[in-house]
Coordinates of C-alpha atoms and ligand atoms in Angstrom, one line a residue:
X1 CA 0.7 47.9 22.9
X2 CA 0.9 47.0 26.0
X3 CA 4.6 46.6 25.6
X4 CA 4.9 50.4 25.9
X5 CA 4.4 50.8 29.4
X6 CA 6.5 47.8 30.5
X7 CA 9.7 48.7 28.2
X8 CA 9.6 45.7 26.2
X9 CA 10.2 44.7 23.2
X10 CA 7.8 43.4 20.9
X11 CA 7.9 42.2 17.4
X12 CA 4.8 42.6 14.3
X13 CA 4.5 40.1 11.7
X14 CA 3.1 40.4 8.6
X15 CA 1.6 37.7 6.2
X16 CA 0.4 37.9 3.5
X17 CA -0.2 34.3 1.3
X18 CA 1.5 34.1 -1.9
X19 CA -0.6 33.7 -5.3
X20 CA -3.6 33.7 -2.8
X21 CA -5.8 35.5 -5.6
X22 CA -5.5 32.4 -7.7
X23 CA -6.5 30.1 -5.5
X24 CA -9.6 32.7 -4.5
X25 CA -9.9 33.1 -8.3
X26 CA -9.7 28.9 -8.8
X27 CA -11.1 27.8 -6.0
X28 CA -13.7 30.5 -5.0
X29 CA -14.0 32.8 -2.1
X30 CA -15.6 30.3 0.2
X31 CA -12.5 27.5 -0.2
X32 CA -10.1 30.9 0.0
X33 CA -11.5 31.7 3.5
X34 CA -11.5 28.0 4.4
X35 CA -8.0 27.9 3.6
X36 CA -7.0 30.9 5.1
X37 CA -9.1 29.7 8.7
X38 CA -7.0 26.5 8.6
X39 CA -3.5 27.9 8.4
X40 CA -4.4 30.5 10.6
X41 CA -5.5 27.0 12.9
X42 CA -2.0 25.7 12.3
X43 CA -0.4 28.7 13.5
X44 CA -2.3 28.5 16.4
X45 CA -1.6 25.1 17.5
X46 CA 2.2 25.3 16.4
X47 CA 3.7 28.9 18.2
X48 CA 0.5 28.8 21.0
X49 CA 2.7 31.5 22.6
X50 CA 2.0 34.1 20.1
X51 CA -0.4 37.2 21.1
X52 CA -2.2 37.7 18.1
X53 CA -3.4 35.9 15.0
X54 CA -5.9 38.4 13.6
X55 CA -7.0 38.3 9.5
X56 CA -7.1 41.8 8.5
X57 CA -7.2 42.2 5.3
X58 CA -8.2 40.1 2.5
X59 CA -5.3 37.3 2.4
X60 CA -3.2 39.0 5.6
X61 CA -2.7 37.7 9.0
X62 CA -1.0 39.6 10.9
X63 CA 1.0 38.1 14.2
X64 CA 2.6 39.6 17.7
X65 CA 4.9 38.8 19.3
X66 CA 5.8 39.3 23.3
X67 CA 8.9 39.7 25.0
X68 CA 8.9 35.9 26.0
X69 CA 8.5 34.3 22.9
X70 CA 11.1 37.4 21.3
X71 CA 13.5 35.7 23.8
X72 CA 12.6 32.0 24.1
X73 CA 13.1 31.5 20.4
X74 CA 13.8 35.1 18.3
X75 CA 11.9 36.6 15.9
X76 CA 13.8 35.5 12.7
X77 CA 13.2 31.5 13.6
X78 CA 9.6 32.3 14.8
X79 CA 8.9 34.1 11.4
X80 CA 10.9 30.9 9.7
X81 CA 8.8 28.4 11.8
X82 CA 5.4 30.1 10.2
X83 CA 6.9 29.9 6.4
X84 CA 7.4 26.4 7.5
X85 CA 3.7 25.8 8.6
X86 CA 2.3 27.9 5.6
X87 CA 4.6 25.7 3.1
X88 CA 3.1 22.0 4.4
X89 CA 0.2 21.5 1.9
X90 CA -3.6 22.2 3.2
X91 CA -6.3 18.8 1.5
X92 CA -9.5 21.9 0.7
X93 CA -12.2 20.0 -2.0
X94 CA -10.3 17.0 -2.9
X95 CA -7.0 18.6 -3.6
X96 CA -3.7 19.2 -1.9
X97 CA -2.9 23.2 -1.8
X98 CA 0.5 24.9 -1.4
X99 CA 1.1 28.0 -0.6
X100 CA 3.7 30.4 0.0
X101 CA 3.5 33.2 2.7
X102 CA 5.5 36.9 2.4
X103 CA 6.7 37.9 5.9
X104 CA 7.0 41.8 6.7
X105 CA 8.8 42.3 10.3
X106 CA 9.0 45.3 12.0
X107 CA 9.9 45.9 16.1
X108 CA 8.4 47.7 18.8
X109 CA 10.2 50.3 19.6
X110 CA 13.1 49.8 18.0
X111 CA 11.1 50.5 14.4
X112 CA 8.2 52.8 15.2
X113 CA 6.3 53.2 19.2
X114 CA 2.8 53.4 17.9
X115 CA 0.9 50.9 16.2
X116 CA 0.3 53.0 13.3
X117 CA 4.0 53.7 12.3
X118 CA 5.1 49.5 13.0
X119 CA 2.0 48.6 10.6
X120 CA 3.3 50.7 7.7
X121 CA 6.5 49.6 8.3
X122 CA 6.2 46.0 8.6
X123 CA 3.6 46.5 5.7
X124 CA 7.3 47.8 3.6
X125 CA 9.0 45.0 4.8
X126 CA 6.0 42.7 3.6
X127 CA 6.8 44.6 -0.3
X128 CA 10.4 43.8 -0.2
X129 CA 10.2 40.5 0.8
X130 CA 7.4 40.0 -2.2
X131 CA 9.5 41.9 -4.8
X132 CA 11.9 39.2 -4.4
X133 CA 10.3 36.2 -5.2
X134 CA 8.0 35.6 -1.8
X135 CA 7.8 32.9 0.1
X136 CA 10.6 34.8 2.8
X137 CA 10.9 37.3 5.5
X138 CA 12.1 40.4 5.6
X139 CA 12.8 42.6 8.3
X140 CA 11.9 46.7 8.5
X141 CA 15.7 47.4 9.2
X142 CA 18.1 45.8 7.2
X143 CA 20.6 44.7 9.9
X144 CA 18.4 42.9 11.8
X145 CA 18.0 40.8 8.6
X146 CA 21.5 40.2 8.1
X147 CA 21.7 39.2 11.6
X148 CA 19.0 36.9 10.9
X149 CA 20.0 35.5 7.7
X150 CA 23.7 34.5 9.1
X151 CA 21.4 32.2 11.9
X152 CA 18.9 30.8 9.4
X153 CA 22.2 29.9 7.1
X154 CA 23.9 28.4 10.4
X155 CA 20.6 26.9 11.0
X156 CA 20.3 25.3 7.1
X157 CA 23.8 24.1 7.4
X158 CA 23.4 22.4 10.8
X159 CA 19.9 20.3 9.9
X160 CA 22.7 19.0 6.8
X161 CA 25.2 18.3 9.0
X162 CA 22.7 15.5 10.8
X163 CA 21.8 14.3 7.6
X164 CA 25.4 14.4 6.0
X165 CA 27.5 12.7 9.0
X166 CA 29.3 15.6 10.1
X167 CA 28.9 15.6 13.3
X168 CA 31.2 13.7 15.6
X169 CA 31.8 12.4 19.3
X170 CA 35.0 13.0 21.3
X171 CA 35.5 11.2 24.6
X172 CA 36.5 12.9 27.8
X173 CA 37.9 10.0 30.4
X174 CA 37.1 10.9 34.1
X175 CA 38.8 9.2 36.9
X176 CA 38.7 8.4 40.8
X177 CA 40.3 11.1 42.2
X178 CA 41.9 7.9 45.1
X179 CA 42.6 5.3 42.8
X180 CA 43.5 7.1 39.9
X181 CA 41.3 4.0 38.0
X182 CA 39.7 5.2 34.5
X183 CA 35.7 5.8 35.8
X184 CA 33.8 6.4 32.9
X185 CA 34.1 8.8 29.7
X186 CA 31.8 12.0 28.9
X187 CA 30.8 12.2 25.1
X188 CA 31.0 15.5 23.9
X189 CA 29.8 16.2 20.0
X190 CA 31.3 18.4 16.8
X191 CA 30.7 18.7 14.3
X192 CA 33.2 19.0 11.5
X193 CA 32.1 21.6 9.0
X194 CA 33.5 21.0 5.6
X195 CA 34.9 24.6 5.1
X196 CA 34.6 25.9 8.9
X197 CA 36.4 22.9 10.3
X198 CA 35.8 21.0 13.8
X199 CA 33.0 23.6 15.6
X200 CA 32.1 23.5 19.3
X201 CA 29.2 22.7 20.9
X202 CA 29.1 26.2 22.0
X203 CA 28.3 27.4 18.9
X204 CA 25.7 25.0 17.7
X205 CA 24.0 23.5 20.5
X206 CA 21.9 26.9 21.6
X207 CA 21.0 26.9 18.0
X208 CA 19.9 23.2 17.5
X209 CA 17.8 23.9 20.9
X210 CA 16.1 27.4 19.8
X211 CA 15.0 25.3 16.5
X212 CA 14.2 21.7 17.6
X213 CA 17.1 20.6 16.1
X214 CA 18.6 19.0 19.1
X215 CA 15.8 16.5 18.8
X216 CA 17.2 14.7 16.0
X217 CA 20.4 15.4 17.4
X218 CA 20.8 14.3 20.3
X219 CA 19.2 11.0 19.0
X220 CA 22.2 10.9 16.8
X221 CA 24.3 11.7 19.7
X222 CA 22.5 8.9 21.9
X223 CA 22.9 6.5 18.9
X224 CA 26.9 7.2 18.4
X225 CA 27.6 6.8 21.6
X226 CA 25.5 3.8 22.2
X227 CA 27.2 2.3 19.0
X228 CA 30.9 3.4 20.2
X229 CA 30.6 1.6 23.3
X230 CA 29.1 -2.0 21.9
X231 CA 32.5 -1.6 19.0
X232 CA 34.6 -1.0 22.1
X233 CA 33.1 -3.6 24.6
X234 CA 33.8 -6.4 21.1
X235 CA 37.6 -4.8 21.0
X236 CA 37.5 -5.6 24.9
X237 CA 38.1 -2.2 25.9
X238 CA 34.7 -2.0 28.6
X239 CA 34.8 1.6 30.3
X240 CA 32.2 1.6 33.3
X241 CA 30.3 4.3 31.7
X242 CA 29.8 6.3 28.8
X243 CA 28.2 9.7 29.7
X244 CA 25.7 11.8 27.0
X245 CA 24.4 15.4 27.4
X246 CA 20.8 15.4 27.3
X247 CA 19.0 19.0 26.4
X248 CA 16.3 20.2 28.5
X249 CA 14.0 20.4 25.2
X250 CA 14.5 16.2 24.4
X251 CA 13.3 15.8 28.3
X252 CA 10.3 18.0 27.8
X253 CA 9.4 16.5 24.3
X254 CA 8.9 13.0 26.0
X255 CA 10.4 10.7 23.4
X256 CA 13.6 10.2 25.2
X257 CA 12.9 7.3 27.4
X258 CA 12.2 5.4 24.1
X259 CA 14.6 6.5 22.2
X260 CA 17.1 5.3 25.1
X261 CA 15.5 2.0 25.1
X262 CA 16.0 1.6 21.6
X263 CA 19.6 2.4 21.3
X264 CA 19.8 1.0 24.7
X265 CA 18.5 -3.0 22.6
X266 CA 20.0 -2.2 19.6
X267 CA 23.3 -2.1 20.8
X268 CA 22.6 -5.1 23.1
X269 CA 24.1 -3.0 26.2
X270 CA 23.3 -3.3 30.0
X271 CA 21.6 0.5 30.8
X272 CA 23.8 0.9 33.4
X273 CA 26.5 1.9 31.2
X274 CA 25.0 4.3 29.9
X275 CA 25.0 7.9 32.1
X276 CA 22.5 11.1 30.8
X277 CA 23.5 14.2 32.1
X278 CA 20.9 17.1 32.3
X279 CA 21.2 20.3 33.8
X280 CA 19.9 21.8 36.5
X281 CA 18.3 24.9 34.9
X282 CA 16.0 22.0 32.9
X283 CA 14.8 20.8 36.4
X284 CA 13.8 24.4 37.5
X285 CA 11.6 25.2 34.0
X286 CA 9.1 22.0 34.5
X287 CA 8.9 20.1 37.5
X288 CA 6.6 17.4 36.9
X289 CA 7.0 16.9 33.5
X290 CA 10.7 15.9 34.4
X291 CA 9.9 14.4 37.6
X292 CA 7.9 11.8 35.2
X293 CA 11.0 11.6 32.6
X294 CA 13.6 11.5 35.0
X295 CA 11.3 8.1 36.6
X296 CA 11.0 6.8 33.2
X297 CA 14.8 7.1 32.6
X298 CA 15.4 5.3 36.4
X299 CA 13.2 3.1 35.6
X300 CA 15.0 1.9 32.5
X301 CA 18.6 1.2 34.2
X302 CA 20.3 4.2 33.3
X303 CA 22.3 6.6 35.5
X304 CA 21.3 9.9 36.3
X305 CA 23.7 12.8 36.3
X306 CA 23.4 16.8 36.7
X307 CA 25.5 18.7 35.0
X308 CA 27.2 22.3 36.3
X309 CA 25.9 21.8 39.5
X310 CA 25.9 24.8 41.2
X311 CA 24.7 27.7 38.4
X312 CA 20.9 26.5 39.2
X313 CA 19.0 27.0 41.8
X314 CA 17.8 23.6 42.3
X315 CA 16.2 23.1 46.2
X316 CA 17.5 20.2 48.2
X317 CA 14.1 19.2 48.6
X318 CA 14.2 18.6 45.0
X319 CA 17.4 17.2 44.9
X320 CA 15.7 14.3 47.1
X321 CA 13.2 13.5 44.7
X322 CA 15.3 13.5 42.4
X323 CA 17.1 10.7 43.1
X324 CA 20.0 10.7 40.5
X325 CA 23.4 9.3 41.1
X326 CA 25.8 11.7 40.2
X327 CA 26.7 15.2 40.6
X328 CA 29.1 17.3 38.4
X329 CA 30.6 20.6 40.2
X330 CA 30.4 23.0 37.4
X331 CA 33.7 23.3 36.3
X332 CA 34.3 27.7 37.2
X333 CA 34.0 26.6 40.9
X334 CA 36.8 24.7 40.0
X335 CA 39.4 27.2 38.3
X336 CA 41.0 28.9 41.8
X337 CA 39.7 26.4 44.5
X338 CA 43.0 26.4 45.8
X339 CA 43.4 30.3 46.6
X340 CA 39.6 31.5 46.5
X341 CA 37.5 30.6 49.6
X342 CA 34.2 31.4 48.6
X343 CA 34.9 28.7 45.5
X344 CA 36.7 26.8 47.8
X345 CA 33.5 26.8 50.2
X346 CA 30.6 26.2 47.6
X347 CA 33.1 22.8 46.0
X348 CA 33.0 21.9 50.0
X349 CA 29.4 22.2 50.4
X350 CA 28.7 20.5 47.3
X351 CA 30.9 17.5 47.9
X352 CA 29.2 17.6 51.4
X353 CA 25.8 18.0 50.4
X354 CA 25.8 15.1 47.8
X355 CA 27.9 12.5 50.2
X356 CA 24.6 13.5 52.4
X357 CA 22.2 12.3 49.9
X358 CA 24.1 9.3 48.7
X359 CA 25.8 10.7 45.7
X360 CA 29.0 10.3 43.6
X361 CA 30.5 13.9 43.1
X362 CA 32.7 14.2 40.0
X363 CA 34.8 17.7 39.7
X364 CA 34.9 19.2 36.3
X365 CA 37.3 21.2 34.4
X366 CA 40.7 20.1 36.1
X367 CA 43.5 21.5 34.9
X368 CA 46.4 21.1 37.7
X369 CA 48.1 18.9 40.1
X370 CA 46.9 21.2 42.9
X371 CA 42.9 21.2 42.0
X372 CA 43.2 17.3 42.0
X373 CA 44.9 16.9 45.7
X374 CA 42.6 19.5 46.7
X375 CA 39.4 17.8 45.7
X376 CA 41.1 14.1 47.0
X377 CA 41.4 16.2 50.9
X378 CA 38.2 16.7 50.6
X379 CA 36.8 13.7 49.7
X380 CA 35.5 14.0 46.1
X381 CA 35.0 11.1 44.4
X382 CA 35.9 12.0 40.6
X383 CA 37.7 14.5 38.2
X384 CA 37.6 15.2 34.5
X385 CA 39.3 17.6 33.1
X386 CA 42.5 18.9 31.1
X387 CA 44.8 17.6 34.0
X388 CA 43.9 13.8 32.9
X389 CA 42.8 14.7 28.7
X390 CA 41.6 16.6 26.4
X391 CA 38.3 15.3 25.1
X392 CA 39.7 13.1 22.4
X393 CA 38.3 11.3 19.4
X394 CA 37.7 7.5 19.7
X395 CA 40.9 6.4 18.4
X396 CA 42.9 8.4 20.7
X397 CA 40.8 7.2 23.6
X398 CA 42.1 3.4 22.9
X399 CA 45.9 4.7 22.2
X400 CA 45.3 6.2 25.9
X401 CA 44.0 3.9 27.8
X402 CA 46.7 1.5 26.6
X403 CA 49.2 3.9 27.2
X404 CA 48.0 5.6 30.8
X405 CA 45.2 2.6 31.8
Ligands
LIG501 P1 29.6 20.1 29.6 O1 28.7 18.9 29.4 O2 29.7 20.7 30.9 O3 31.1 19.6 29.1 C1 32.2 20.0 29.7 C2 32.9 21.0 28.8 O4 34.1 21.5 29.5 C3 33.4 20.5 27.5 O5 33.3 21.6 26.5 C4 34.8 20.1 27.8 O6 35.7 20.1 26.6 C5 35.2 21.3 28.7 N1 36.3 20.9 29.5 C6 36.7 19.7 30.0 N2 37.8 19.7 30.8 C7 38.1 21.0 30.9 C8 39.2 21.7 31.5 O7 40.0 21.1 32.2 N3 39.2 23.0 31.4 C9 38.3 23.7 30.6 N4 38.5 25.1 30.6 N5 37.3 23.1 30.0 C10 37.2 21.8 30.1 P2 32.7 21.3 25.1 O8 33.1 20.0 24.6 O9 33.0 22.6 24.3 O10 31.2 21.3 25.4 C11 30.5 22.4 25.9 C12 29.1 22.1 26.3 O11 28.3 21.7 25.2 C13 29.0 20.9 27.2 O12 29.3 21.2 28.5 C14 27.5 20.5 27.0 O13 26.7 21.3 27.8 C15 27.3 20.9 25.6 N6 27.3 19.6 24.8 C16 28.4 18.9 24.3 N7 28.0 17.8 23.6 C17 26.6 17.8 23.7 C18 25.6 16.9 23.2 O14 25.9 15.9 22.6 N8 24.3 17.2 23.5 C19 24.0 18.4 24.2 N9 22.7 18.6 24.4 N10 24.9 19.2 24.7 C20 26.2 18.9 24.4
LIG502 MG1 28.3 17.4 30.4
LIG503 MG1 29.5 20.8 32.8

């Protein structure tokens, strides 16, 4: 409990295996504690994060969770995540076992603030989540589970949306802010819910990241985009770039570069028309491990972008090593340049600071005549943004350059 003194919060799991006195009863006790030891194992290895795995009772584990981990990923996909683990089949004496896990949830302080109180109230959850049917979680106080039930749904719906093809790519163009000349386009993905209708990133993206989601997604993203731009190139329409947002959690996971390479071949394109942008805040969580990425990515061809430049707190120093080619000025910087001076200032510093270092410097969000000459007085290179289009699906895109070049 050390949670108490700190005013955290701080969540108790409950497990307890389902049918686990058959497979004691089956298998005997020896196997039944073999089998508990290697899911407890799993657990381990899969949410390392997690306080305490401790077996308490005769089938129970019991885990907790700190602050953290409650905010890195929440306690409802955390809880999912370990049904997940349980479910995947165990090989014990020549045979494959399944089993299915009750979860009982109950939060520190929120549902009791001793450790007496949160066991007996997890330990009801546990019942209830039993009593109907098993293999699920169920939280102390019933709101919480609502809360976490709409996610998980939104979660369930989203993995079938990758497998369905509902998700789709709209192009944003971006131009030179002095020759006016069409510069690249920024692919930005929705996904087109069958009842909901087209959904924003905004909605899904923190979702697909918090559950690993965005792994497979953003290779379909990747793949799209890469497959958009060879059917373009064959129609002669060859735009110098086609940008894709890249999640922090694909950099860390260490696939990407191959997975660029691949659509990169497949596609037969050169890399260098094909721009990644990551964010800043990604750069800050784990230096080396994107230092090494980030290489790996140069290495290949492709350009390097960071997107929202100027919420992070990324050193110049940094920024050095870095050595990407582009930066985007995060577009609320943007929204009164023309009449706010401290806005006005960071957009001037920026456009300074990346000119220093050898850098295009592309403006987002740019909604008026005004922001444009602005930004083209003081030397910015790009825009994208409202002012020039909407981001438009891939039809549109060719009805527009034909129309505007
Ligand atoms: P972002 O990469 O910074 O994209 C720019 C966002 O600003 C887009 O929102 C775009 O529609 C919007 N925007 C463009 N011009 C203007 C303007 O003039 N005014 C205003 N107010 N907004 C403008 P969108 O499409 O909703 O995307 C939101 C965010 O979702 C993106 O921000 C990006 O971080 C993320 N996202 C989108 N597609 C993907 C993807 O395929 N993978 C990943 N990992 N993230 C994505
Ligand atoms: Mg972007
Ligand atoms: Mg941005």
């Amino acid at each position: 409990m050390q949670a108490a003194h700190n005013g955290h919060q701080l969540a108790l799991l409950l497990l307890d295996l389902d049918r686990f006195k058959n497979i004691n009863d089956s298998l005997g006790h020896s196997l039944g504690d073999q089998l508990l030891a290697e899911l407890a194992k799993r657990l381990r290895a899969a949410l390392p994060n997690v306080e305490t795995i401790a077996r308490i009772g005769g089938d129970e584990l019991t885990l907790m969770i700190e602050p953290e981990e409650l905010d890195r990923l929440g306690v409802d996909l955390l809880a999912q995540r370990a049904i997940e683990i349980i479910n995947q089949p165990v090989a014990l004496a020549g045979q494959e076992i399944y089993t299915g896990v009750s979860i009982g949830i109950a939060l520190y302080p929120d549902d009791g603030d001793d450790a007496e109180t949160l066991l007996s109230h997890a330990d009801a959850a546990l019942h209830r989540a039993k009593d109907q049917g098993g293999n699920q979680m169920r939280f102390f106080a019933p709101e919480l589970g609502q809360r976490a039930h709409a996610r998980l749904r939104l979660e369930a719906d989203l993995r079938r949306a990758i497998e369905h093809g509902q998700l789709r790519l709209h192009y944003q163009p971006q131009r030179s802010l002095q020759t006016g000349a069409l510069a690249g386009l920024e692919a930005l993905v929705r996904w087109e819910h069958p009842e909901q209708g087209l959904i924003s990133p905004g909605a899904f993206i923190p979702i697909a990241e918090e559950s690993g989601l965005i792994v497979p997604l953003g290779d379909w993203v990747l793949n799209a985009a890469c497959r958009q731009m060879r059917d373009w190139l064959a129609q002669g329409f060859a735009p110098p770039r086609t940008a894709v947002n890249v999640s922090a959690v694909q950099l860390s996971q260490g696939r990407l570069a191959a997975a660029v390479t691949k659509a990169l071949e497949e596609n037969a394109l050169p890399p260098e028309r094909l721009e990644l942008e990551i964010t800043e805040s990604f750069l800050m969580s784990d230096q080396e491990r994107a230092m090494k990425t980030l290489a790996e990515l140069r290495e290949l061809g492709v350009r390097l972008s960071i997107d929202d430049f100027g919420t992070g707190y990324s050193s110049l120093a940094y920024l050095q090593r870095l050595r990407v080619h582009k930066l985007k000025i995060d577009l609320s910087f943007l929204r009164d340049v023309t009449s706010n001076e401290a806005n006005a200032a960071i957009v001037n510093a920026i456009i300074a600071l990346g000119h220093t270092l050898g850098l295009e410097v592309l403006a987002e969000g740019v909604e008026r005549e005004e922001q444009a000459d602005y930004l083209r007085a003081h030397q910015c290179d790009l825009m994208q943004g409202y002012l020039i289009a909407r981001p438009l699906p891939p039809e549109a895109i060719l009805a527009f350059v034909k129309d505007r070049g």
